[in-house]
Amino acid sequence: MVDIKRTIILLAVALFALESSAQSTLGTFAQRQTKQLERRKEQINKQLQSAQEAFAKAPCDSLNMVIYELTQQVSAVEKALERIALEEQERIRKEQEEAARAAELAAQAEEAARAAELAAQQAEEAARLAELATQEAARADSIALASQGSVVVEQEGNANVASDEATTQGEVVVEEQTAPAVEETNTPLARFSTALGNFALMESEIGVLIEQYKEAHRKATDAQLAYSGATSLKSAQEQLNTYKEATATLKSLATDIALKSDQLFESKLETYISLAEEVGANHMREKYSNIIRSIDSKHVGKLKDRCSDVDVAMYPYRLRGTIELEIEVAELLGCEGAAPLKQTLENFNPNYALFAKVRTPAYSEANYAAAKIDKKKAYVPISSLPKIEIPAEGEVFSIQVAAYSKLPNSTSVFHNATPLYRETRSDGLTYIYVGLYPTAKSATDDITKLKNAGFKKPTLVSWRNGVRRDDSAAKGNNANTVTYYRIEINGVDSALNPSVLQAIRQTAPGKEISKFNAADGTLVYSVGNFNKESEARALASAITSADASLSVTVVEFERKK
């Protein structure tokens, strides 16, 4: 009886073995993910503390921006930890409910076992009483029948032995019949349920990466817009650096998403199709391989020109295809999970990872510090003028209005023009400049304004990669070299669009168009060579007008004659 009772309880508990295993796997994953996020939060907090201490000693905009970004990162990590905690609470709640259900069934099974045991005891007692009655009747019979009665008793004894053996065999049979129930975790349905849980974890991990991609995309977009509205060289450079950092993060996250999604979909297809083939659905492999290929051929071309990364944008479309596979396999195996999967498919939005392309900041968009004429006269010592700050990369322009070997006392001689900058160069002279500009055209427009204010000869000057252009020309302008110009176009995914090609052909007919990969791996198109800088800049302007999302640069270089 003890063995029968144990077997019934095992049958009840075995029904929940698979689900408990899946819940345990979820808990382990959540703990691991929480530890990783807590370590990440600790690292960010250390960086934040260092930045705050540095800011307290020497406040500046760049440190303030770093503190803001680190604070945002801490907030994002805390939100992720909160989400994981809520999911873990929900998992534990479900696990407790399942444990309670298992305990209830086990109690019911135990009660049934007790009832069966009591019934068996009652039957055994009835058989014993019947045997006693038979013995009393035998003693009342004649001596002749006593011998026969003895034989009967002997036969009954043999029958009891046979009965005991049959009972023992019956218990063995029961155990043999119940043994497969303990092994139900190896059935196709059980393995399908396990696979659903494992793949849900992988999808959750990719979902976290997409949220991080979304945040980096927002930063890159905000930096590009802020750059367009920059009113100083310093703020423009800060926004440009933020843009570069954000786009680098986007590329890294896109690579991770592509790798993990490929792994997910390959595993899903192989696992689900193998399970389907076990139950005779041999057509599934060809069917869903064709479906996945058709999804790619239908959407990749359309999304490529609309999104910042096609692999990220395609992830939900490919995921939807595998959900259809999950539903069909669930129905083949008789799984009750087919209904919620169908509901998921009905509410599925495949565009949640579709992020627009981020425009490359164009120098022509920023208004660093345009020249102004202040109506109020003010006495400002020349020595208090800020030194002009030139970035180490890129090209900037200004308007030179004076050069002194001996400085005047104040800025009143500069007709109240602002903003003023000074620079002492290797020739010993101090040069005075008005304004800072991203393009030659924006600076040239203000030269007329300065002439009208009273300046005799305001002159356009420029710096490229930290070097003033006339310095560069003085070093390389000799009888053995010739200066040329070419156009470099950044921000092209694969091919120049027709409007840009038309602008090139109309503005610079016959000029060679080539392409190469820059040091960072990005694709760059090159047009020219040009003998005159004005011709190169005219083409740059035409290309920008045709496609404002492109970054167009005029590059000067020298060749030997």
Coordinates of C-alpha atoms in Angstrom, one line a residue:
M1 CA 0.0 0.0 0.0
V2 CA 2.9 2.3 0.8
D3 CA 4.2 1.9 -2.7
I4 CA 0.9 2.7 -4.3
K5 CA 0.5 5.8 -2.2
R6 CA 4.0 7.0 -3.2
T7 CA 3.3 6.4 -6.9
I8 CA 0.1 8.4 -6.9
I9 CA 1.8 11.4 -5.2
L10 CA 4.6 11.2 -7.7
L11 CA 2.0 11.3 -10.5
A12 CA 0.5 14.5 -9.1
V13 CA 3.9 16.3 -8.6
A14 CA 5.3 15.3 -12.0
L15 CA 2.6 17.4 -13.7
F16 CA 4.4 20.5 -12.5
A17 CA 8.1 19.4 -12.8
L18 CA 8.6 21.0 -16.2
E19 CA 7.0 24.3 -15.3
S20 CA 9.0 24.5 -12.0
S21 CA 12.2 23.9 -14.0
A22 CA 11.4 26.8 -16.4
Q23 CA 10.6 29.1 -13.5
S24 CA 13.9 28.2 -11.8
T25 CA 15.8 29.1 -15.1
L26 CA 14.0 32.4 -15.2
G27 CA 15.0 33.2 -11.6
T28 CA 18.6 32.4 -12.3
F29 CA 18.7 34.6 -15.4
A30 CA 17.1 37.5 -13.5
Q31 CA 19.6 37.2 -10.7
R32 CA 22.5 37.2 -13.2
Q33 CA 21.0 40.2 -15.1
T34 CA 20.4 42.1 -11.8
K35 CA 24.1 41.5 -10.7
Q36 CA 25.3 42.8 -14.1
L37 CA 23.1 45.9 -13.9
E38 CA 24.1 46.6 -10.3
R39 CA 27.8 46.4 -11.2
R40 CA 27.1 48.7 -14.1
K41 CA 25.3 51.1 -11.8
E42 CA 28.2 51.1 -9.4
Q43 CA 30.7 51.9 -12.2
I44 CA 28.5 54.8 -13.5
N45 CA 28.1 56.2 -9.9
K46 CA 31.9 56.2 -9.5
Q47 CA 32.3 58.1 -12.7
L48 CA 29.5 60.4 -11.7
Q49 CA 31.1 61.1 -8.3
S50 CA 34.4 61.9 -10.0
A51 CA 32.7 64.2 -12.5
Q52 CA 30.8 66.0 -9.7
E53 CA 34.0 66.5 -7.7
A54 CA 35.8 67.8 -10.8
F55 CA 32.9 70.1 -11.5
A56 CA 32.9 71.5 -7.9
K57 CA 36.6 72.4 -8.4
A58 CA 36.3 73.8 -11.9
P59 CA 32.8 74.3 -13.2
C60 CA 32.4 74.0 -17.0
D61 CA 29.8 73.2 -19.6
S62 CA 31.5 70.0 -20.8
L63 CA 31.6 68.5 -17.2
N64 CA 28.0 69.6 -16.7
M65 CA 27.1 67.7 -19.9
V66 CA 29.0 64.6 -18.7
I67 CA 27.2 64.7 -15.3
Y68 CA 23.9 65.0 -17.1
E69 CA 24.7 62.0 -19.4
L70 CA 25.9 59.9 -16.4
T71 CA 22.8 60.8 -14.4
Q72 CA 20.6 59.7 -17.4
Q73 CA 22.6 56.4 -17.6
V74 CA 22.0 55.8 -13.8
S75 CA 18.3 56.5 -14.3
A76 CA 18.1 54.0 -17.2
V77 CA 19.9 51.3 -15.2
E78 CA 17.6 51.9 -12.2
K79 CA 14.5 51.6 -14.5
A80 CA 15.9 48.3 -15.9
L81 CA 16.5 47.0 -12.3
E82 CA 13.0 48.1 -11.3
R83 CA 11.5 46.3 -14.3
I84 CA 13.5 43.1 -13.6
A85 CA 12.4 43.3 -9.9
L86 CA 8.8 43.5 -10.9
E87 CA 9.2 40.6 -13.4
E88 CA 10.9 38.6 -10.6
Q89 CA 8.1 39.3 -8.2
E90 CA 5.5 38.2 -10.8
R91 CA 7.6 35.0 -11.5
I92 CA 7.8 34.2 -7.7
R93 CA 4.0 34.8 -7.4
K94 CA 3.3 32.4 -10.2
E95 CA 5.8 29.9 -8.8
Q96 CA 4.1 30.1 -5.4
E97 CA 0.7 29.6 -7.1
E98 CA 2.0 26.5 -9.0
A99 CA 3.6 25.2 -5.8
A100 CA 0.2 25.6 -4.0
R101 CA -1.6 23.8 -6.8
A102 CA 1.0 21.0 -6.6
A103 CA 0.6 20.7 -2.9
E104 CA -3.2 20.7 -3.2
L105 CA -3.1 17.9 -5.8
A106 CA -0.6 16.0 -3.7
A107 CA -2.9 16.3 -0.7
Q108 CA -5.8 15.1 -2.8
A109 CA -3.7 12.1 -4.0
E110 CA -2.7 11.3 -0.4
E111 CA -6.3 11.4 0.7
A112 CA -7.2 9.1 -2.2
A113 CA -4.4 6.7 -1.2
R114 CA -5.6 6.7 2.5
A115 CA -9.2 5.9 1.3
A116 CA -7.9 3.1 -0.9
E117 CA -5.8 1.7 1.9
L118 CA -8.8 1.8 4.3
A119 CA -11.0 0.0 1.7
A120 CA -8.3 -2.7 1.3
Q121 CA -8.1 -3.2 5.1
Q122 CA -11.9 -3.6 5.2
A123 CA -11.9 -6.1 2.4
E124 CA -9.1 -8.0 4.2
E125 CA -11.1 -8.1 7.4
A126 CA -14.2 -9.4 5.6
A127 CA -12.1 -12.2 4.1
R128 CA -10.7 -13.2 7.5
L129 CA -14.2 -13.3 9.0
A130 CA -15.4 -15.4 6.1
E131 CA -12.6 -17.8 6.7
L132 CA -13.4 -18.2 10.4
A133 CA -17.0 -19.0 9.5
T134 CA -15.9 -21.6 7.0
Q135 CA -13.7 -23.2 9.7
E136 CA -16.6 -23.3 12.2
A137 CA -18.9 -25.0 9.7
A138 CA -16.2 -27.5 8.9
R139 CA -15.8 -28.5 12.6
A140 CA -19.6 -29.2 12.7
D141 CA -19.4 -31.6 9.8
S142 CA -18.7 -35.2 10.0
I143 CA -15.3 -36.6 10.5
A144 CA -15.5 -37.8 6.8
L145 CA -15.9 -34.3 5.7
A146 CA -13.2 -33.0 8.0
S147 CA -10.5 -34.5 5.8
Q148 CA -12.1 -32.9 2.8
G149 CA -12.3 -29.7 4.7
S150 CA -8.6 -30.0 5.4
V151 CA -7.9 -30.2 1.7
V152 CA -10.1 -27.2 1.2
V153 CA -8.2 -25.3 3.8
E154 CA -5.0 -26.3 2.0
Q155 CA -6.4 -25.1 -1.3
E156 CA -7.5 -21.9 0.2
G157 CA -4.0 -21.4 1.6
N158 CA -2.5 -21.9 -1.9
A159 CA -5.1 -19.5 -3.3
N160 CA -4.0 -16.9 -0.7
V161 CA -0.3 -17.4 -1.8
A162 CA -1.3 -16.9 -5.4
S163 CA -3.4 -13.9 -4.4
D164 CA -0.4 -12.4 -2.6
E165 CA 1.8 -13.0 -5.7
A166 CA -0.8 -11.5 -7.9
T167 CA -1.0 -8.5 -5.6
T168 CA 2.7 -8.1 -5.7
Q169 CA 2.7 -8.3 -9.5
G170 CA -0.1 -5.8 -9.7
E171 CA 1.9 -3.4 -7.7
V172 CA 4.8 -3.9 -10.1
V173 CA 2.5 -3.3 -13.0
V174 CA 1.2 -0.1 -11.4
E175 CA 4.8 1.1 -10.9
E176 CA 5.7 0.2 -14.5
Q177 CA 2.6 2.0 -15.8
T178 CA 3.4 5.1 -13.8
A179 CA 7.1 5.3 -14.6
P180 CA 6.6 7.1 -17.9
A181 CA 4.8 9.9 -16.1
V182 CA 8.0 10.8 -14.3
E183 CA 9.7 11.0 -17.7
E184 CA 7.0 13.3 -19.3
T185 CA 9.6 16.1 -19.5
N186 CA 11.1 14.5 -22.5
T187 CA 8.0 14.5 -24.7
P188 CA 7.8 16.9 -27.7
L189 CA 5.2 19.0 -25.9
A190 CA 7.4 19.3 -22.8
R191 CA 10.4 20.3 -24.8
F192 CA 8.3 22.8 -26.7
S193 CA 7.3 24.4 -23.4
T194 CA 10.9 24.6 -22.3
A195 CA 12.0 26.1 -25.6
L196 CA 9.3 28.8 -25.3
G197 CA 10.7 29.9 -22.0
N198 CA 14.3 29.9 -23.1
F199 CA 13.5 31.9 -26.3
A200 CA 11.5 34.4 -24.2
L201 CA 14.6 35.1 -22.2
M202 CA 16.6 35.7 -25.4
E203 CA 13.9 38.0 -26.8
S204 CA 13.9 39.9 -23.5
E205 CA 17.7 40.4 -23.8
I206 CA 17.3 41.8 -27.4
G207 CA 14.5 44.0 -26.2
V208 CA 16.9 45.6 -23.6
L209 CA 19.4 46.3 -26.4
I210 CA 16.7 47.9 -28.6
E211 CA 15.7 50.2 -25.7
Q212 CA 19.4 51.2 -25.4
Y213 CA 19.5 51.8 -29.1
K214 CA 16.4 54.0 -28.9
E215 CA 18.1 56.1 -26.2
A216 CA 21.4 56.4 -28.2
H217 CA 19.3 57.4 -31.3
R218 CA 17.6 60.1 -29.3
K219 CA 21.0 61.5 -28.1
A220 CA 22.4 61.5 -31.6
T221 CA 19.2 63.3 -33.0
D222 CA 19.2 65.8 -30.2
A223 CA 22.9 66.6 -30.7
Q224 CA 22.4 67.1 -34.4
L225 CA 19.6 69.5 -33.8
A226 CA 21.5 71.3 -31.0
Y227 CA 24.5 71.6 -33.3
S228 CA 22.3 73.4 -35.9
G229 CA 21.3 76.0 -33.2
A230 CA 24.8 76.4 -31.7
T231 CA 25.8 80.0 -31.1
S232 CA 29.4 79.5 -30.1
L233 CA 32.2 77.4 -31.4
K234 CA 32.5 75.7 -28.0
S235 CA 28.9 74.6 -27.8
A236 CA 29.0 73.5 -31.4
Q237 CA 32.0 71.3 -30.8
E238 CA 30.5 69.8 -27.6
Q239 CA 27.3 68.8 -29.6
L240 CA 29.5 67.4 -32.4
N241 CA 31.4 65.3 -29.9
T242 CA 28.1 64.1 -28.3
Y243 CA 26.8 63.2 -31.8
K244 CA 30.0 61.2 -32.6
E245 CA 29.8 59.3 -29.3
A246 CA 26.1 58.5 -29.7
T247 CA 26.5 57.3 -33.3
A248 CA 29.4 55.1 -32.2
T249 CA 27.1 53.6 -29.6
L250 CA 24.4 53.0 -32.2
K251 CA 26.8 51.1 -34.4
S252 CA 28.0 48.9 -31.5
L253 CA 24.4 48.2 -30.4
A254 CA 23.3 47.4 -34.0
T255 CA 26.0 44.8 -34.2
D256 CA 25.0 43.2 -30.9
I257 CA 21.3 43.1 -32.0
A258 CA 22.2 41.6 -35.4
L259 CA 24.3 38.8 -33.8
K260 CA 21.8 38.0 -31.0
S261 CA 18.8 38.1 -33.3
D262 CA 20.5 35.8 -35.9
Q263 CA 21.3 33.3 -33.1
L264 CA 17.7 33.5 -31.8
F265 CA 16.0 32.9 -35.2
E266 CA 18.4 30.1 -36.2
S267 CA 17.7 28.3 -32.8
K268 CA 13.9 28.9 -33.1
L269 CA 13.7 27.5 -36.6
E270 CA 15.8 24.4 -35.9
T271 CA 14.1 23.6 -32.6
Y272 CA 10.5 24.1 -33.6
I273 CA 10.9 22.5 -37.1
S274 CA 12.6 19.4 -35.5
L275 CA 9.7 19.1 -33.0
A276 CA 7.2 19.3 -35.8
E277 CA 9.0 16.7 -37.8
E278 CA 8.9 14.3 -34.8
V279 CA 5.1 14.3 -35.1
G280 CA 5.1 13.9 -38.9
A281 CA 4.9 17.5 -40.1
N282 CA 7.8 17.2 -42.6
H283 CA 6.7 20.1 -44.7
M284 CA 7.5 22.7 -42.1
R285 CA 11.2 23.2 -42.8
E286 CA 10.7 24.2 -46.4
K287 CA 7.6 26.2 -45.7
Y288 CA 9.1 28.5 -43.0
S289 CA 12.5 28.8 -44.7
N290 CA 10.6 30.3 -47.6
I291 CA 8.5 32.5 -45.3
I292 CA 11.6 34.0 -43.7
R293 CA 13.3 34.6 -47.1
S294 CA 10.1 36.3 -48.4
I295 CA 10.0 38.5 -45.3
D296 CA 13.6 39.7 -46.0
S297 CA 13.0 40.2 -49.7
K298 CA 9.7 42.1 -49.1
H299 CA 10.9 44.5 -46.4
V300 CA 14.8 45.0 -46.5
G301 CA 14.8 47.1 -49.6
K302 CA 12.0 49.3 -48.4
L303 CA 13.4 49.8 -44.9
K304 CA 17.0 50.4 -46.0
D305 CA 16.5 54.0 -47.1
R306 CA 14.1 54.8 -44.2
C307 CA 15.9 53.6 -41.1
S308 CA 19.2 54.1 -39.3
D309 CA 20.0 50.4 -39.3
V310 CA 18.2 47.7 -41.4
D311 CA 19.1 44.8 -39.1
V312 CA 17.5 46.6 -36.1
A313 CA 14.4 47.5 -38.1
M314 CA 14.0 44.0 -39.5
Y315 CA 14.1 42.3 -36.1
P316 CA 10.4 42.6 -35.3
Y317 CA 9.4 41.5 -38.9
R318 CA 11.5 38.4 -38.6
L319 CA 10.2 37.8 -35.0
R320 CA 6.6 37.9 -36.3
G321 CA 7.4 35.1 -38.7
T322 CA 8.7 32.9 -35.9
I323 CA 5.6 33.6 -33.8
E324 CA 3.5 32.2 -36.7
L325 CA 5.8 29.1 -36.6
E326 CA 5.3 28.8 -32.8
I327 CA 1.5 28.9 -33.2
E328 CA 1.5 26.2 -35.8
V329 CA 3.8 23.9 -33.8
A330 CA 1.8 24.5 -30.6
E331 CA -1.4 23.4 -32.5
L332 CA 0.4 20.4 -33.9
L333 CA 1.4 19.3 -30.4
G334 CA -1.9 20.2 -28.7
C335 CA -0.5 22.9 -26.5
E336 CA -2.9 25.2 -24.8
G337 CA -0.4 28.1 -25.3
A338 CA -1.5 28.5 -29.0
A339 CA -4.3 30.9 -27.9
P340 CA -2.2 33.5 -26.2
L341 CA 0.4 33.3 -29.0
K342 CA -2.4 34.2 -31.5
Q343 CA -3.4 37.1 -29.3
T344 CA 0.2 38.3 -29.3
L345 CA 0.4 38.1 -33.1
E346 CA -2.9 40.1 -33.5
N347 CA -1.5 43.0 -31.4
F348 CA 2.0 42.8 -32.8
N349 CA 3.5 46.1 -34.2
P350 CA 6.5 45.4 -36.5
N351 CA 7.6 49.0 -36.6
Y352 CA 8.7 49.4 -33.0
A353 CA 12.3 49.2 -34.0
L354 CA 12.1 51.5 -37.0
F355 CA 14.3 54.5 -36.2
A356 CA 14.8 57.3 -38.7
K357 CA 18.2 58.0 -40.2
V358 CA 20.2 60.5 -38.1
R359 CA 21.5 63.4 -40.2
T360 CA 25.2 64.1 -40.1
P361 CA 25.7 67.6 -38.7
A362 CA 26.8 70.0 -41.5
Y363 CA 29.1 72.9 -40.6
S364 CA 26.9 75.2 -42.7
E365 CA 24.0 74.7 -40.2
A366 CA 25.7 76.2 -37.2
N367 CA 25.9 79.9 -36.4
Y368 CA 29.0 80.0 -34.2
A369 CA 29.2 83.8 -33.5
A370 CA 28.1 86.2 -36.1
A371 CA 29.4 89.7 -36.2
K372 CA 27.2 92.4 -34.6
I373 CA 27.4 96.2 -34.2
D374 CA 26.5 97.2 -30.6
K375 CA 24.9 100.6 -30.5
K376 CA 26.1 101.2 -26.9
K377 CA 29.7 102.3 -26.7
A378 CA 31.7 100.7 -23.9
Y379 CA 35.3 101.0 -22.8
V380 CA 36.9 97.5 -22.9
P381 CA 40.7 97.0 -22.5
I382 CA 42.2 95.1 -25.4
S383 CA 44.0 92.8 -22.9
S384 CA 40.6 91.5 -21.8
L385 CA 39.6 90.2 -25.2
P386 CA 39.4 86.4 -25.3
K387 CA 42.0 84.5 -27.4
I388 CA 40.5 82.9 -30.4
E389 CA 39.9 79.2 -30.0
I390 CA 40.4 77.1 -33.1
P391 CA 39.3 73.4 -33.1
A392 CA 41.9 70.8 -33.9
E393 CA 39.6 69.2 -36.6
G394 CA 37.5 70.8 -39.3
E395 CA 37.5 74.3 -40.8
V396 CA 36.3 77.6 -39.3
F397 CA 36.3 81.2 -40.6
S398 CA 36.6 84.7 -39.1
I399 CA 37.0 88.3 -40.2
Q400 CA 40.3 90.0 -39.5
V401 CA 39.9 93.7 -38.9
A402 CA 43.4 94.7 -37.5
A403 CA 47.0 93.7 -36.7
Y404 CA 49.1 95.6 -34.2
S405 CA 52.7 95.6 -33.0
K406 CA 51.6 97.9 -30.2
L407 CA 48.0 97.5 -29.0
P408 CA 45.6 100.5 -28.5
N409 CA 44.2 101.0 -25.0
S410 CA 40.7 99.9 -25.7
T411 CA 38.3 98.3 -28.2
S412 CA 36.5 101.6 -28.9
V413 CA 38.6 101.8 -32.1
F414 CA 36.7 98.8 -33.4
H415 CA 33.3 100.5 -34.0
N416 CA 31.5 98.6 -31.3
A417 CA 31.8 95.3 -33.3
T418 CA 31.3 92.1 -31.3
P419 CA 32.4 89.4 -30.6
L420 CA 36.1 90.3 -30.8
Y421 CA 39.0 87.9 -30.5
R422 CA 42.7 88.3 -30.4
E423 CA 45.7 86.2 -31.5
T424 CA 49.4 86.8 -31.2
R425 CA 51.2 85.0 -34.0
S426 CA 54.8 84.1 -34.7
D427 CA 55.5 87.4 -36.5
G428 CA 55.0 89.2 -33.1
L429 CA 51.8 91.0 -34.2
T430 CA 48.5 90.7 -32.4
Y431 CA 45.6 90.1 -34.8
I432 CA 42.1 91.2 -34.0
Y433 CA 39.1 89.2 -35.4
V434 CA 35.4 89.7 -35.4
G435 CA 33.0 86.7 -35.3
L436 CA 33.5 82.9 -35.9
Y437 CA 31.7 81.2 -38.8
P438 CA 31.2 77.6 -40.0
T439 CA 31.4 78.6 -43.7
A440 CA 33.1 81.1 -45.9
K441 CA 29.8 82.3 -47.2
S442 CA 28.4 83.1 -43.8
A443 CA 31.5 85.1 -43.0
T444 CA 31.6 86.9 -46.3
D445 CA 28.0 88.1 -45.8
D446 CA 29.1 90.0 -42.6
I447 CA 32.1 91.7 -44.3
T448 CA 29.7 94.2 -45.9
K449 CA 28.2 94.9 -42.5
L450 CA 31.6 95.6 -41.0
K451 CA 32.6 97.9 -43.9
N452 CA 29.4 99.9 -43.4
A453 CA 30.3 100.2 -39.7
G454 CA 33.6 101.9 -40.6
F455 CA 36.2 99.2 -41.0
K456 CA 38.6 99.9 -43.9
K457 CA 39.6 96.4 -44.9
P458 CA 37.9 93.6 -43.1
T459 CA 39.5 90.4 -44.5
L460 CA 38.2 86.8 -44.6
V461 CA 40.6 84.3 -42.9
S462 CA 40.2 80.6 -42.1
W463 CA 41.8 77.7 -40.2
R464 CA 41.8 74.1 -41.2
N465 CA 42.6 71.4 -38.7
G466 CA 44.0 74.0 -36.3
V467 CA 46.2 75.7 -38.8
R468 CA 45.6 79.1 -40.4
R469 CA 45.3 78.7 -44.2
D470 CA 47.9 81.4 -45.1
D471 CA 50.4 79.7 -42.8
S472 CA 49.7 76.4 -44.6
A473 CA 50.1 78.1 -48.0
A474 CA 53.3 79.8 -46.9
K475 CA 54.8 76.4 -46.0
G476 CA 53.8 74.6 -49.1
N477 CA 53.5 77.2 -51.8
N478 CA 56.7 76.9 -53.7
A479 CA 57.8 76.5 -57.2
N480 CA 57.7 72.7 -56.9
T481 CA 54.1 72.1 -55.8
V482 CA 50.6 72.9 -57.1
T483 CA 47.5 73.3 -54.9
Y484 CA 44.4 71.4 -55.8
Y485 CA 40.9 70.9 -54.3
R486 CA 38.4 68.0 -54.2
I487 CA 35.0 67.3 -52.7
E488 CA 34.5 64.6 -50.1
I489 CA 30.9 63.4 -49.4
N490 CA 30.1 61.6 -46.1
G491 CA 26.8 60.1 -45.0
V492 CA 26.1 57.9 -48.0
D493 CA 24.9 54.3 -47.3
S494 CA 25.8 52.7 -50.6
A495 CA 25.2 54.9 -53.7
L496 CA 24.6 58.6 -54.4
N497 CA 21.0 59.4 -55.0
P498 CA 20.0 60.7 -58.5
S499 CA 19.5 64.3 -57.4
V500 CA 23.1 64.5 -56.1
L501 CA 24.5 62.9 -59.3
Q502 CA 22.6 65.4 -61.4
A503 CA 24.0 68.3 -59.3
I504 CA 27.5 67.0 -59.8
R505 CA 27.1 66.6 -63.6
Q506 CA 25.5 70.0 -64.0
T507 CA 28.0 71.9 -61.7
A508 CA 31.2 70.1 -62.5
P509 CA 30.7 68.2 -65.8
G510 CA 33.4 65.7 -66.6
K511 CA 34.8 65.5 -63.1
E512 CA 35.7 62.0 -61.8
I513 CA 33.6 60.5 -59.1
S514 CA 35.3 57.8 -56.9
K515 CA 34.7 56.2 -53.5
F516 CA 36.8 54.8 -50.7
N517 CA 36.5 53.6 -47.1
A518 CA 37.7 56.1 -44.4
A519 CA 39.8 54.9 -41.4
D520 CA 36.6 54.4 -39.3
G521 CA 35.1 52.2 -42.1
T522 CA 32.5 54.7 -43.3
L523 CA 32.0 55.1 -47.1
V524 CA 33.3 58.4 -48.6
Y525 CA 32.6 59.6 -52.1
S526 CA 35.2 61.9 -53.8
V527 CA 34.7 64.3 -56.7
G528 CA 37.4 66.2 -58.5
N529 CA 40.3 67.5 -58.7
F530 CA 39.7 71.3 -59.0
N531 CA 42.3 73.9 -59.7
K532 CA 40.2 76.7 -58.0
E533 CA 38.8 76.6 -54.5
S534 CA 35.8 78.6 -55.7
E535 CA 34.8 75.8 -58.2
A536 CA 35.0 73.2 -55.4
R537 CA 32.9 75.3 -53.1
A538 CA 30.3 75.9 -55.8
L539 CA 29.9 72.1 -56.2
A540 CA 29.8 71.6 -52.4
S541 CA 26.9 74.1 -52.2
A542 CA 25.1 72.4 -55.1
I543 CA 25.4 68.9 -53.4
T544 CA 24.2 70.2 -50.1
S545 CA 21.2 71.8 -51.8
A546 CA 20.4 68.5 -53.5
D547 CA 20.6 66.5 -50.3
A548 CA 20.9 68.3 -47.0
S549 CA 21.5 65.1 -45.0
L550 CA 25.0 64.7 -46.5
S551 CA 28.2 66.1 -45.0
V552 CA 30.2 67.8 -47.8
T553 CA 33.8 68.9 -47.3
V554 CA 36.2 70.8 -49.5
V555 CA 39.7 69.2 -49.1
E556 CA 42.9 71.1 -50.1
F557 CA 46.0 69.1 -51.0
E558 CA 49.3 69.6 -52.9
R559 CA 51.1 67.7 -55.6
K560 CA 54.5 68.0 -57.1
K561 CA 54.6 69.6 -60.5

